[in-house]
Tab-separated table of C-alpha atoms in Angstrom:
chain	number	residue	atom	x	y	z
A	8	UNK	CA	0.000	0.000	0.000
A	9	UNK	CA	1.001	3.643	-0.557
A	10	UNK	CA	1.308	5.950	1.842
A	11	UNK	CA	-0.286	8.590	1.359
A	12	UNK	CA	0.007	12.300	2.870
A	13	UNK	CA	-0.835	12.739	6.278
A	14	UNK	CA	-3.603	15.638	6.925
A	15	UNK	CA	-2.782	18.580	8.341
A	16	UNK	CA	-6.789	19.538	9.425
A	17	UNK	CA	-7.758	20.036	12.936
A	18	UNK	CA	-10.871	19.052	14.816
A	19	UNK	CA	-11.198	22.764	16.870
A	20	UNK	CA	-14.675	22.566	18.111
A	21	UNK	CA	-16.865	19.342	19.527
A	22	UNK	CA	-20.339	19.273	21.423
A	23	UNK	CA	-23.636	17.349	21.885
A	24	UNK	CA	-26.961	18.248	23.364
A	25	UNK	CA	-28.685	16.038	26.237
A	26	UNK	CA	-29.659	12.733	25.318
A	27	UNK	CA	-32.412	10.412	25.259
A	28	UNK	CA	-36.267	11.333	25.842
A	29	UNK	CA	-36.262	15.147	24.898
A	30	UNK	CA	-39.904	16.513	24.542
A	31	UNK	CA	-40.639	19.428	22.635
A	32	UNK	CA	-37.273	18.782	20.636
A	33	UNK	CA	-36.984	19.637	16.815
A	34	UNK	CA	-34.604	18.184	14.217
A	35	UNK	CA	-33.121	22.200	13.835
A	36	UNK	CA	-33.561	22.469	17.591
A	37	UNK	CA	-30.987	19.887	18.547
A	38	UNK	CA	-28.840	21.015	15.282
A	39	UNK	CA	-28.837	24.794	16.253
A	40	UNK	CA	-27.924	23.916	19.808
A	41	UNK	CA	-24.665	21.546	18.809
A	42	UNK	CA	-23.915	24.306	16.542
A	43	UNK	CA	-23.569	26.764	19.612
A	44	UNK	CA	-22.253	24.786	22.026
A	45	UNK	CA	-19.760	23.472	18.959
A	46	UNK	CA	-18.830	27.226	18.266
A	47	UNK	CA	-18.298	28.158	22.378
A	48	UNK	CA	-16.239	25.212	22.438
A	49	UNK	CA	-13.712	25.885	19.459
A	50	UNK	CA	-14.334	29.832	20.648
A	51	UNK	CA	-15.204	30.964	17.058
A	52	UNK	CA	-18.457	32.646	16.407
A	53	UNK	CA	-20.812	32.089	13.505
A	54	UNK	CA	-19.315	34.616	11.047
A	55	UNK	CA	-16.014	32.364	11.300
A	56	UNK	CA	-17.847	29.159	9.801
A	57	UNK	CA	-17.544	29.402	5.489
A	58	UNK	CA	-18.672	25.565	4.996
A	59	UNK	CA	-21.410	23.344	6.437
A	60	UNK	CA	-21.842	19.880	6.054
A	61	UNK	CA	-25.326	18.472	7.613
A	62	UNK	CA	-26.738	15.167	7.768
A	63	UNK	CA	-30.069	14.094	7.373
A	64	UNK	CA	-33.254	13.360	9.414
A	65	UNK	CA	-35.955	11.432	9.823
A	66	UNK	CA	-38.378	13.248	11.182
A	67	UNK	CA	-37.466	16.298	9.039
A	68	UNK	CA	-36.665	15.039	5.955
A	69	UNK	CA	-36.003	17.303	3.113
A	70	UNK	CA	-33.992	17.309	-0.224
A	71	UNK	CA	-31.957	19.760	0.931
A	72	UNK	CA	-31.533	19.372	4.711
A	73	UNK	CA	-27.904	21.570	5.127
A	74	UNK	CA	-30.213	24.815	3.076
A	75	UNK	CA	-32.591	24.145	5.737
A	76	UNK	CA	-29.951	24.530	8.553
A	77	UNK	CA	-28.274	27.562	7.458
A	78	UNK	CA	-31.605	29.201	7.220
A	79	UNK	CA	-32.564	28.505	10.323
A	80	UNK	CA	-28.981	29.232	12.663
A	81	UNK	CA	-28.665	32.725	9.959
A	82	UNK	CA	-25.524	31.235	8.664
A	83	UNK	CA	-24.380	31.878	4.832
A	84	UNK	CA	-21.133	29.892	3.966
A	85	UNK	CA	-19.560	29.382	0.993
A	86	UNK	CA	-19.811	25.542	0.636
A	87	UNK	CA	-22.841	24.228	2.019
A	88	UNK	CA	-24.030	20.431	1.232
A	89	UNK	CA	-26.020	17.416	3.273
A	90	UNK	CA	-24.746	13.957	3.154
A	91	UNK	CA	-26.296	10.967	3.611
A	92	UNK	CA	-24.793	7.556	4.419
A	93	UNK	CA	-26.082	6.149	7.590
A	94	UNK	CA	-24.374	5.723	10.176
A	95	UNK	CA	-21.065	6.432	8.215
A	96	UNK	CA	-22.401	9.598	7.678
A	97	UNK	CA	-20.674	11.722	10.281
A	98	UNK	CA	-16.855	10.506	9.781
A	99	UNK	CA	-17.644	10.885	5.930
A	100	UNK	CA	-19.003	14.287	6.504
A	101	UNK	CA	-15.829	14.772	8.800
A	102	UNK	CA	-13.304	13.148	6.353
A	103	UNK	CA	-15.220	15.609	3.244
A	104	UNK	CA	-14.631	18.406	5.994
A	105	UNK	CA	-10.622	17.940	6.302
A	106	UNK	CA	-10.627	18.098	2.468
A	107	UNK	CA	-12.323	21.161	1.901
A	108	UNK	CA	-9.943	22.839	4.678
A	109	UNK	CA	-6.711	21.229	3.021
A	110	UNK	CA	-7.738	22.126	-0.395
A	111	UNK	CA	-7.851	25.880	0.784
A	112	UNK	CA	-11.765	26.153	-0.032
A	113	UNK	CA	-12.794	26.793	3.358
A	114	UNK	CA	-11.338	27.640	6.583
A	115	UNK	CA	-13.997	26.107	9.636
A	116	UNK	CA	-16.378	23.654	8.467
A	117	UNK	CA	-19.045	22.544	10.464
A	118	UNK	CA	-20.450	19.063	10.442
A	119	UNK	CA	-24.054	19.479	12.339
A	120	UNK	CA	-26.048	16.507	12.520
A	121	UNK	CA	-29.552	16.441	14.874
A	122	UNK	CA	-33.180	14.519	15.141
A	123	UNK	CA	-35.529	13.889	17.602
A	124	UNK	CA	-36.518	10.305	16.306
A	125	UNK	CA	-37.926	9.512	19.922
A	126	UNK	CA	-40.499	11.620	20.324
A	127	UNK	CA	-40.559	12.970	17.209
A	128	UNK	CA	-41.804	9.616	15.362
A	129	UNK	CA	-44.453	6.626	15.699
A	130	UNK	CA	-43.388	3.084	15.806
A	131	UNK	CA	-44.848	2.840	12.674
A	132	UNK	CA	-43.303	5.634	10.985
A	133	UNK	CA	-39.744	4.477	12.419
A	134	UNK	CA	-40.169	1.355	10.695
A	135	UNK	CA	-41.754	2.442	7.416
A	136	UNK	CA	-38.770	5.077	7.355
A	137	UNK	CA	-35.922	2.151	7.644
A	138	UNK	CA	-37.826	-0.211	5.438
A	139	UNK	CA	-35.913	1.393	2.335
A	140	UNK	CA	-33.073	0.044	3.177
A	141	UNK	CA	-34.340	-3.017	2.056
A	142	UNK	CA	-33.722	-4.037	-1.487
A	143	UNK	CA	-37.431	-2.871	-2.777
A	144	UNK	CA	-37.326	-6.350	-4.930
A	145	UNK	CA	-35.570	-8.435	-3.680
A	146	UNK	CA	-35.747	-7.975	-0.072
A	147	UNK	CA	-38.424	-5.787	1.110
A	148	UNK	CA	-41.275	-7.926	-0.392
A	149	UNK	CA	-39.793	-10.890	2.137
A	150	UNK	CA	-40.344	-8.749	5.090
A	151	UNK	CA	-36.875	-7.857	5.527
A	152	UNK	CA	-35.725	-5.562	8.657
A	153	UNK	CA	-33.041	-4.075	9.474
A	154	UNK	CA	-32.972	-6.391	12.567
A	155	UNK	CA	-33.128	-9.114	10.941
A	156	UNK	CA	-31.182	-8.384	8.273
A	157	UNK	CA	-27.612	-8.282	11.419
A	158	UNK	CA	-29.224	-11.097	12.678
A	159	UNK	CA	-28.574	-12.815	9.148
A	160	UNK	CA	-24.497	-11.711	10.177
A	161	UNK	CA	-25.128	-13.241	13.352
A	162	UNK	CA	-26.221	-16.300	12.399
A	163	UNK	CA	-23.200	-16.686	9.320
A	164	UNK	CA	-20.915	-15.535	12.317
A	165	UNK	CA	-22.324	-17.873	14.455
A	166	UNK	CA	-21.870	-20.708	12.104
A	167	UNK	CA	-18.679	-19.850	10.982
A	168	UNK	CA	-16.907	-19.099	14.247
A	169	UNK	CA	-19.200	-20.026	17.109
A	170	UNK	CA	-19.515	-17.658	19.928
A	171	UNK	CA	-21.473	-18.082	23.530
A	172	UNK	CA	-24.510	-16.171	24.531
A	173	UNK	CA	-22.745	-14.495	27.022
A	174	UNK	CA	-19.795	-13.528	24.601
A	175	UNK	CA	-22.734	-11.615	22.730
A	176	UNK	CA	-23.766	-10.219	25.755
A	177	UNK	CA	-20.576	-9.103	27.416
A	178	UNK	CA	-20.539	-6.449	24.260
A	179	UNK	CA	-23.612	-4.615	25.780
A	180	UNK	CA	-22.371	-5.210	28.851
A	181	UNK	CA	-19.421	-3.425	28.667
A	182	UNK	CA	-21.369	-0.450	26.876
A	183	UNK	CA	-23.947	0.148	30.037
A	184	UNK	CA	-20.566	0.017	32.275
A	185	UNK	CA	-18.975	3.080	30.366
A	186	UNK	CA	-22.247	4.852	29.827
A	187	UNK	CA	-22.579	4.534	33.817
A	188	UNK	CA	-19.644	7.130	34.311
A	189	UNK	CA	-21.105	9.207	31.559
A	190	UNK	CA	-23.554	11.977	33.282
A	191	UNK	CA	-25.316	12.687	30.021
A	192	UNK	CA	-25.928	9.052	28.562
A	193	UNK	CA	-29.433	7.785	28.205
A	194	UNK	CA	-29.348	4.228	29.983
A	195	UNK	CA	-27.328	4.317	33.249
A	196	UNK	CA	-29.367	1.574	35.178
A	197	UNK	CA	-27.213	-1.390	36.102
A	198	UNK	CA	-26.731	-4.498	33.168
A	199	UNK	CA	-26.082	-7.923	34.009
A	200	UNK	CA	-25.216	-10.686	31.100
A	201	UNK	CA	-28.304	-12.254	32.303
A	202	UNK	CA	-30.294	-9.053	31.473
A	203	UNK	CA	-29.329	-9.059	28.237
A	204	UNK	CA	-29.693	-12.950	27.526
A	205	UNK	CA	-33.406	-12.803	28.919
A	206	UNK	CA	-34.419	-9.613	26.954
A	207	UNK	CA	-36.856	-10.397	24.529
A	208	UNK	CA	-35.884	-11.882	20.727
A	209	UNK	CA	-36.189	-9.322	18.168
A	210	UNK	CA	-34.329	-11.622	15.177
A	211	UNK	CA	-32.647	-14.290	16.653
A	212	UNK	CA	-29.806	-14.416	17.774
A	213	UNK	CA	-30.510	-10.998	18.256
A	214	UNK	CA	-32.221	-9.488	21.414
A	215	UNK	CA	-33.779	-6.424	22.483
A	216	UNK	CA	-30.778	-5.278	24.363
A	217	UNK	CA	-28.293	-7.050	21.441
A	218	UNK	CA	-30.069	-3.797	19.657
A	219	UNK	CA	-29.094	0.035	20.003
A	220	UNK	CA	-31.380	2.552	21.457
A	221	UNK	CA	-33.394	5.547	19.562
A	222	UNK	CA	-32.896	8.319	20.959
A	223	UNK	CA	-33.169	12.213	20.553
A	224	UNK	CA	-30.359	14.153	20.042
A	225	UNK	CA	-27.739	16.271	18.421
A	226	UNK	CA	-23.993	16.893	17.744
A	227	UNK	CA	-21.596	19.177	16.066
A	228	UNK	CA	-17.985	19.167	15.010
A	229	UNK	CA	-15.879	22.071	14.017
A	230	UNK	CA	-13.237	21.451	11.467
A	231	UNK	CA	-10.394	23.488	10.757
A	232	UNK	CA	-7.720	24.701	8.469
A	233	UNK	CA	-4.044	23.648	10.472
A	234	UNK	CA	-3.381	27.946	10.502
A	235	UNK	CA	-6.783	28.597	11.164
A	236	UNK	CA	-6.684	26.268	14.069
A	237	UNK	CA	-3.923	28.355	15.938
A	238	UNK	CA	-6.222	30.683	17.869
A	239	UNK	CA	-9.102	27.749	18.499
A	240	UNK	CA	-9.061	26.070	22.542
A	241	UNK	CA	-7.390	22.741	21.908
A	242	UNK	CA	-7.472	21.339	18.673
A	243	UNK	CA	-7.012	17.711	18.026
A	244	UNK	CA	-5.511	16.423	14.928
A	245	UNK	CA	-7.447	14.508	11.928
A	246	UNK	CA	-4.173	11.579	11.294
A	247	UNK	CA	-5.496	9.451	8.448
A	248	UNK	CA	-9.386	8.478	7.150
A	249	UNK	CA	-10.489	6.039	4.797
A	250	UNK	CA	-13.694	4.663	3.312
A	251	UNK	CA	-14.698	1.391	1.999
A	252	UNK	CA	-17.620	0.393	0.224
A	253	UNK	CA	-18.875	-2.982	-1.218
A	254	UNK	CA	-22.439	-3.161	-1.497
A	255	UNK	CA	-25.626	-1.299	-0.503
A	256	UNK	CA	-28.197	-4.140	0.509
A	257	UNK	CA	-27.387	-7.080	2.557
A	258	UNK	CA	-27.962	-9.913	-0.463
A	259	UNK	CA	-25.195	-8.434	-2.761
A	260	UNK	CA	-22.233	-8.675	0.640
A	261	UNK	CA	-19.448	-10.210	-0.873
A	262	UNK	CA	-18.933	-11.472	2.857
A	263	UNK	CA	-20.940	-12.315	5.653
A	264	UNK	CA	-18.337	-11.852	8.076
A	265	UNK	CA	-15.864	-9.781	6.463
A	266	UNK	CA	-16.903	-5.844	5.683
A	267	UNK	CA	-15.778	-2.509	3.861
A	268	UNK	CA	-14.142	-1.575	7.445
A	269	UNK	CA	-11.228	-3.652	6.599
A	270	UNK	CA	-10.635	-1.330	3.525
A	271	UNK	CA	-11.226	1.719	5.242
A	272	UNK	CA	-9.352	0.973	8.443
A	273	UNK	CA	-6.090	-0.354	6.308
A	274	UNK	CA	-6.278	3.019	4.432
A	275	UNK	CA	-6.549	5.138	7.975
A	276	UNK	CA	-4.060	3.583	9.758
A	277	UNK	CA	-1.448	3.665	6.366
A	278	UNK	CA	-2.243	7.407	5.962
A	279	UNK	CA	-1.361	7.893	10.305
A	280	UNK	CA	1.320	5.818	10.163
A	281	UNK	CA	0.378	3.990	12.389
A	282	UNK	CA	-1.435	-0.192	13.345
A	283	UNK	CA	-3.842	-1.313	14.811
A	284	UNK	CA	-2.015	-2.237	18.120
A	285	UNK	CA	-1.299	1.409	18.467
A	286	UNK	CA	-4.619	2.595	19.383
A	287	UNK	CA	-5.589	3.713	22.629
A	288	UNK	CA	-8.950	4.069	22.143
A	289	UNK	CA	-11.299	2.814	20.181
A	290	UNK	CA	-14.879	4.495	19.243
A	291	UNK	CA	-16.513	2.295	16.825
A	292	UNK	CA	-20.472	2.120	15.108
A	293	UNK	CA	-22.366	0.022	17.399
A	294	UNK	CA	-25.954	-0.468	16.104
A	295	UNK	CA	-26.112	-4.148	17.126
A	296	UNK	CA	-23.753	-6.343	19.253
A	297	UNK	CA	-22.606	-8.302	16.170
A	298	UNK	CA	-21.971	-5.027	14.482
A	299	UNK	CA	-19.282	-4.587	16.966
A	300	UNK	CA	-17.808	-7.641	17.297
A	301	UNK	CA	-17.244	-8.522	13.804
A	302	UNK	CA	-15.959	-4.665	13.001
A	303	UNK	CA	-13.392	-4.888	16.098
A	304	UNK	CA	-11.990	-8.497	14.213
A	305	UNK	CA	-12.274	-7.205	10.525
A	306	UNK	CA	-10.866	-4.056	11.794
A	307	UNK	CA	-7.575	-5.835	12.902
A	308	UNK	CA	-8.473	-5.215	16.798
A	309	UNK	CA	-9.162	-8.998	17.588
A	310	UNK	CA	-8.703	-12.635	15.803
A	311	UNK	CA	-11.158	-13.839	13.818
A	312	UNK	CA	-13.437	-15.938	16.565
A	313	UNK	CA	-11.988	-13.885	19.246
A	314	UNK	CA	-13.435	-10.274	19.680
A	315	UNK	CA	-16.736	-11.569	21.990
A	316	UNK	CA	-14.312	-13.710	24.289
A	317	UNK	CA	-12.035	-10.175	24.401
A	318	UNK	CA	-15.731	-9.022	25.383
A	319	UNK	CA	-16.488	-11.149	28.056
A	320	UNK	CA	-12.659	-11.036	29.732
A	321	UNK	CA	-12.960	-7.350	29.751
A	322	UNK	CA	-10.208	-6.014	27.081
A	323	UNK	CA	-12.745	-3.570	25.850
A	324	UNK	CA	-13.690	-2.004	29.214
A	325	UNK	CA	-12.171	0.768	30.650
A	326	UNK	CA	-8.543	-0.856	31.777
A	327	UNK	CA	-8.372	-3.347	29.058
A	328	UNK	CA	-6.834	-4.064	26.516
A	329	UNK	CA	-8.241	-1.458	24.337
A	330	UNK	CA	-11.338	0.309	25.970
A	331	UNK	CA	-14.146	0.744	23.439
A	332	UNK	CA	-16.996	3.191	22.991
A	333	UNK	CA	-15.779	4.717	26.595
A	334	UNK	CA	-19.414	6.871	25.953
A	335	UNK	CA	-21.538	4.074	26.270
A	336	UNK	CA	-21.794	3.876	22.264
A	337	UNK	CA	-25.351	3.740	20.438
A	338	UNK	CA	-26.016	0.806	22.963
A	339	UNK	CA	-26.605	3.269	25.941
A	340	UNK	CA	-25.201	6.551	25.470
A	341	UNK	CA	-27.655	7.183	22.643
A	342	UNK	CA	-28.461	7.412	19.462
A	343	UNK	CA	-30.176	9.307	16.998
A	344	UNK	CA	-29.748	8.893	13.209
A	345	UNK	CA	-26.936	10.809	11.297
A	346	UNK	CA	-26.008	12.165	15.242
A	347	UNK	CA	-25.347	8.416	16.414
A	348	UNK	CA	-21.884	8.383	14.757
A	349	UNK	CA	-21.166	11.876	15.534
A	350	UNK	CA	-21.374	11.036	19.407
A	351	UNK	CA	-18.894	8.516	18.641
A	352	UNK	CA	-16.429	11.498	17.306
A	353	UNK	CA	-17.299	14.058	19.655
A	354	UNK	CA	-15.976	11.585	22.788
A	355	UNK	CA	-12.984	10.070	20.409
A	356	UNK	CA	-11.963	14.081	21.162
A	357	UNK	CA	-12.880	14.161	24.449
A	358	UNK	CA	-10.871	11.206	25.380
A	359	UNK	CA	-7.779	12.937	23.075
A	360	UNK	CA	-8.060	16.499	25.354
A	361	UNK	CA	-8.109	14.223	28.736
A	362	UNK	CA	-11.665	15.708	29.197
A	363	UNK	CA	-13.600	12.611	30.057
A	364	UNK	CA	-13.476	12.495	33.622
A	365	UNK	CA	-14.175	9.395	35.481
A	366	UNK	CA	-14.134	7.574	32.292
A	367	UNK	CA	-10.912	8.504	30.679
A	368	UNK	CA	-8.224	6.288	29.388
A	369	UNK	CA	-5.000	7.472	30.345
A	370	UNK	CA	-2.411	8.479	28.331
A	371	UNK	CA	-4.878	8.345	25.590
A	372	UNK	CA	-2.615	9.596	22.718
A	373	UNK	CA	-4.370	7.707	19.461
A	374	UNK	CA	-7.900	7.300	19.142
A	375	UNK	CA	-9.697	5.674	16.768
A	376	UNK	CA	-12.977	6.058	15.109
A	377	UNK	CA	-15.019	4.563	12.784
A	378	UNK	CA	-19.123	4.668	11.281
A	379	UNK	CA	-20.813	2.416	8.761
A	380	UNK	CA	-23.890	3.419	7.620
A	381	UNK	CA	-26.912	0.325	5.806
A	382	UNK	CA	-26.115	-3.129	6.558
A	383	UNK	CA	-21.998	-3.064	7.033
A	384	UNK	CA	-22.176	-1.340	3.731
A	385	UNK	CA	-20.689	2.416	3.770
A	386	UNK	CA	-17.883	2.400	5.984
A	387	UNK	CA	-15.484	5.352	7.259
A	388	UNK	CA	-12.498	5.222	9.319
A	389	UNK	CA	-10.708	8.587	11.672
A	390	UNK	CA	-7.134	8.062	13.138
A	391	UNK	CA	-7.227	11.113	15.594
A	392	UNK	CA	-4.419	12.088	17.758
A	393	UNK	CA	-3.392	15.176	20.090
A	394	UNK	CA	-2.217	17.776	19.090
């Protein structure tokens, strides 16, 4: 592989609102209040932002989403587009930010992302909205879900390289523990293995708390030109990215248990200069136990067969081996559409500036990040390191 230039770009400005249950929240409500708290945090002011980068939303959805935003917050940049990729779509939105700033087209980019899909949507409208991602032919007439669709990689996992019910478990486990130390996540309460085992089936092997949480909420990063990042609090640098992509819907997957993230974390790490067994933190798309688990072994993290025993010994909790999604991660922090990977970001810098409190890793000095948005199928990959 070729190694490419590193990137100079620095993340200067990260927030997120509350979490959870949030009535009287509005998609642009959550996104205008990450934007501020984004902006106090970087200490730049509106004027200083030229490019915005928004996600989407599902209980606002509109063609142009990032128009939408700028209207609203009163801001008038000079590169302004939405992106939508799942739940790759915040470290692609933050990976299209460092470009813009290193090609000299704009100085502070925001990426905003924000819904209310709690208490802003029905049951039925949540699932009519994520029944297109379903093959409309081939899948969706078969009742597909996107449930059921990981629990078709859990079961090819399963079969391929066995793994115990309470090496599944340990995964969620682990999240609840981390979220516990986190003041703002959404579940706190206490979670046993048993818990998790004796939640109800929602696609077996897959339970209800095998699944990640809906949530309202918002988040914003602040992206910055290396010059422009001088005068900002405490920047934190962007090291490598990379993307890999090799289908959309689940039928087409070349692999079961193999994913774009191997492509996009190879590319990362090559561009940091740096492996796998560098990291010191790990903040990685949880939307499903097996979503983890097979990411943290196609990733490079774990073996093949051996990420949920890593799980259940502890090498992902805080004092392990390598802690992972120190936030609590979609499983109990939160999470709420495009923001769900942008939480994952916003504590990847947090850990990075030693601002984490009672759950920080010390000597955290590399973190890594990393969103896929469908079923494994966009996938995007942030080597962050101090400054």
């Amino acid at each position: 592989m070729t190694t490419r230039k590193q990137h100079t770009a620095r993340i200067t400005g990260v927030a997120d609102t509350a979490m959870g249950e949030l009535p009287g929240s509005t998609a642009m409500g959550l996104h205008a209040e990450a934007t501020t708290a984004a902006l106090k945090d970087a200490g730049l002011t509106a004027a200083d932002i030229d490019g915005v980068l928004c996600g989407y939303s599902m209980t606002m959805p509109h063609l142009m989403l990032s128009s939408v935003f700028c209207e609203y917050y009163g801001l008038r940049p000079s590169f302004n587009t939405a992106i939508q990729a799942g739940g790759a779509t915040a470290c692609i939105m933050l990976a299209n930010a460092v470009a813009l700033v290193e090609s000299g087209a704009c100085r502070h980019v925001l990426c905003v992302t924000g819904d209310n899909r709690l208490t802003g949507m029905t049951r039925d409208g949540a699932v009519a909205a994520l029944a297109s991602v379903g093959h409309p032919e081939f899948e969706q007439p078969y009742g597909m879900s996107v449930p059921a669709a990981y629990a078709l990689v859990a079961q090819a996992y399963l079969h391929q390289y066995g793994i115990s019910r309470d090496e599944l478990s340990a995964i969620s486990v682990a999240a609840r523990a981390h979220a516990a130390l986190h003041p703002k996540a959404y579940k706190r309460d206490p979670l046993s293995l048993a818990d998790v085992a004796n939640s109800r089936v929602i696609a077996s092997p897959l339970r209800l708390l095998d699944c990640c949480l809906i949530s309202d909420g918002g988040a914003a990063v602040i992206v910055s030109a290396a010059d422009a990042a001088r005068d900002t609090r405490k920047p934190v640098r962007v090291l490598g990215s990379g993307q890999g992509h090799t289908h959309e819907h689940i039928m087409a997957a070349p692999s079961l248990t193999d994913f774009g993230c191997k492509t996009s974390s190879a590319m990362a790490f090559d561009q940091a200069g740096v492996t796998a067994a560098e990291i010191d933190v790990a903040e990685i798309y949880d939307s499903f136990t097996i979503t983890l688990l097979t990411e943290l072994e196609s990733i490079g993290f774990f073996e093949k067969g051996e990420a949920g025993k890593a799980a259940l010994a502890g090498d992902i909790s805080l004092g392990g081996r390598l802690p992972v999604n120190t936030h609590g991660g979609l499983m109990s922090y939160g999470h709420s559409g495009a923001a769900g990977g942008a939480f994952h970001i916003v504590e990847a810098a947090h850990q990075l500036r030693g601002e984490a409190d009672a759950r920080q890793v010390a000597g955290a000095g590399l973190a890594f990040v990393h969103g896929d948005g469908g079923i494994l199928s966009a996938h995007c990959s942030l080597v962050l390191g101090q400054e």
